[in-house]
GROMACS .gro file of C-alpha atoms in nm:
model
  106
    1MET     CA    1  -0.582  -2.322   0.999
    2THR     CA    2  -0.468  -2.587   1.240
    3ASP     CA    3  -0.550  -2.630   1.607
    4ASP     CA    4  -0.228  -2.827   1.649
    5LEU     CA    5   0.028  -2.589   1.802
    6ALA     CA    6   0.316  -2.791   1.656
    7GLU     CA    7   0.196  -2.709   1.304
    8ARG     CA    8   0.155  -2.335   1.361
    9PHE     CA    9   0.404  -2.084   1.230
   10LEU     CA   10   0.637  -2.002   1.517
   11VAL     CA   11   0.745  -1.645   1.592
   12THR     CA   12   0.965  -1.569   1.891
   13LEU     CA   13   0.927  -1.231   2.058
   14ASP     CA   14   1.252  -1.187   2.249
   15LEU     CA   15   1.219  -0.923   2.521
   16ASP     CA   16   1.565  -0.967   2.675
   17GLY     CA   17   1.689  -0.623   2.776
   18VAL     CA   18   1.357  -0.448   2.713
   19ALA     CA   19   1.284  -0.192   2.984
   20ASP     CA   20   1.016   0.034   2.834
   21LYS     CA   21   0.717   0.038   2.601
   22ALA     CA   22   0.909   0.188   2.307
   23ALA     CA   23   1.162  -0.096   2.311
   24PHE     CA   24   0.881  -0.351   2.356
   25MET     CA   25   0.701  -0.219   2.049
   26GLU     CA   26   1.022  -0.220   1.843
   27ARG     CA   27   1.076  -0.586   1.930
   28VAL     CA   28   0.717  -0.662   1.829
   29VAL     CA   29   0.767  -0.486   1.495
   30ARG     CA   30   1.081  -0.688   1.424
   31ALA     CA   31   0.946  -1.022   1.543
   32LEU     CA   32   0.622  -1.001   1.346
   33ASP     CA   33   0.770  -0.803   1.057
   34LEU     CA   34   0.489  -0.550   1.090
   35PRO     CA   35   0.434  -0.281   0.827
   36TYR     CA   36   0.593   0.064   0.856
   37TRP     CA   37   0.257   0.215   0.951
   38PHE     CA   38   0.223   0.006   1.269
   39GLY     CA   39   0.122   0.257   1.539
   40ARG     CA   40   0.348   0.131   1.820
   41ASN     CA   41   0.071   0.148   2.080
   42TRP     CA   42  -0.146  -0.108   2.257
   43ASP     CA   43  -0.445  -0.065   2.025
   44ALA     CA   44  -0.224  -0.111   1.720
   45LEU     CA   45  -0.077  -0.426   1.874
   46ALA     CA   46  -0.424  -0.565   1.942
   47ASP     CA   47  -0.532  -0.482   1.587
   48SER     CA   48  -0.224  -0.648   1.438
   49LEU     CA   49  -0.260  -0.964   1.643
   50THR     CA   50  -0.623  -1.003   1.538
   51ASP     CA   51  -0.567  -0.921   1.171
   52ASP     CA   52  -0.403  -1.214   0.997
   53THR     CA   53  -0.342  -1.004   0.685
   54VAL     CA   54  -0.043  -0.847   0.863
   55TRP     CA   55   0.086  -1.178   1.003
   56PRO     CA   56   0.385  -1.346   0.838
   57GLU     CA   57   0.253  -1.518   0.527
   58PRO     CA   58   0.294  -1.881   0.645
   59ALA     CA   59   0.090  -1.800   0.958
   60VAL     CA   60  -0.215  -1.705   0.754
   61GLU     CA   61  -0.276  -2.069   0.656
   62ARG     CA   62  -0.114  -2.247   0.950
   63GLY     CA   63  -0.196  -2.019   1.241
   64LEU     CA   64   0.048  -1.825   1.456
   65LEU     CA   65   0.225  -1.936   1.771
   66LEU     CA   66   0.385  -1.631   1.932
   67VAL     CA   67   0.639  -1.736   2.194
   68VAL     CA   68   0.740  -1.454   2.429
   69ARG     CA   69   1.074  -1.504   2.600
   70GLY     CA   70   1.277  -1.281   2.830
   71TRP     CA   71   0.964  -1.102   2.952
   72GLU     CA   72   1.041  -1.121   3.326
   73GLU     CA   73   1.278  -0.821   3.330
   74TYR     CA   74   1.025  -0.605   3.145
   75ALA     CA   75   0.749  -0.721   3.381
   76ARG     CA   76   0.956  -0.614   3.681
   77ALA     CA   77   1.068  -0.283   3.529
   78CYS     CA   78   0.725  -0.182   3.396
   79PRO     CA   79   0.457  -0.386   3.573
   80GLU     CA   80   0.163  -0.177   3.453
   81GLU     CA   81   0.281  -0.189   3.091
   82TRP     CA   82   0.343  -0.562   3.117
   83GLU     CA   83  -0.008  -0.614   3.256
   84THR     CA   84  -0.145  -0.425   2.956
   85ALA     CA   85   0.067  -0.635   2.719
   86ARG     CA   86  -0.061  -0.955   2.882
   87GLU     CA   87  -0.419  -0.833   2.848
   88VAL     CA   88  -0.364  -0.754   2.479
   89PHE     CA   89  -0.211  -1.099   2.420
   90THR     CA   90  -0.493  -1.273   2.607
   91GLU     CA   91  -0.776  -1.084   2.438
   92ALA     CA   92  -0.622  -1.127   2.093
   93ALA     CA   93  -0.578  -1.502   2.144
   94ASP     CA   94  -0.937  -1.527   2.269
   95GLN     CA   95  -1.068  -1.343   1.961
   96MET     CA   96  -0.845  -1.508   1.702
   97PRO     CA   97  -0.871  -1.888   1.684
   98GLY     CA   98  -0.549  -1.913   1.482
   99LEU     CA   99  -0.341  -1.726   1.740
  100SER     CA  100  -0.173  -1.870   2.046
  101VAL     CA  101   0.064  -1.679   2.273
  102ALA     CA  102   0.301  -1.865   2.505
  103LEU     CA  103   0.522  -1.713   2.774
  104THR     CA  104   0.844  -1.901   2.837
  105LEU     CA  105   0.992  -1.931   3.183
  106GLY     CA  106   1.359  -1.905   3.268
   0.00000   0.00000   0.00000
């Protein structure tokens, strides 16, 4: 797995228009192509981000760069949920050397 972010497998999590946890989780499922049994809760998200066996196949060898865009609207609409999402992203990236999460601005 590479430490070079440019070589990691890029996945974009587009949160434009997301205004609740259910929609957030659906976007996560689609972006990461998670299995049907994904629990659609914060613990399941943490488990999936720290288990490279459910990552897209190229990310297993190269590492995963998850770019989150359009998150500002969700953060304003659901600040407590967004704080939880940020904590999950941060903790997963801290635990998983091959995972980086980037929030885009604008």
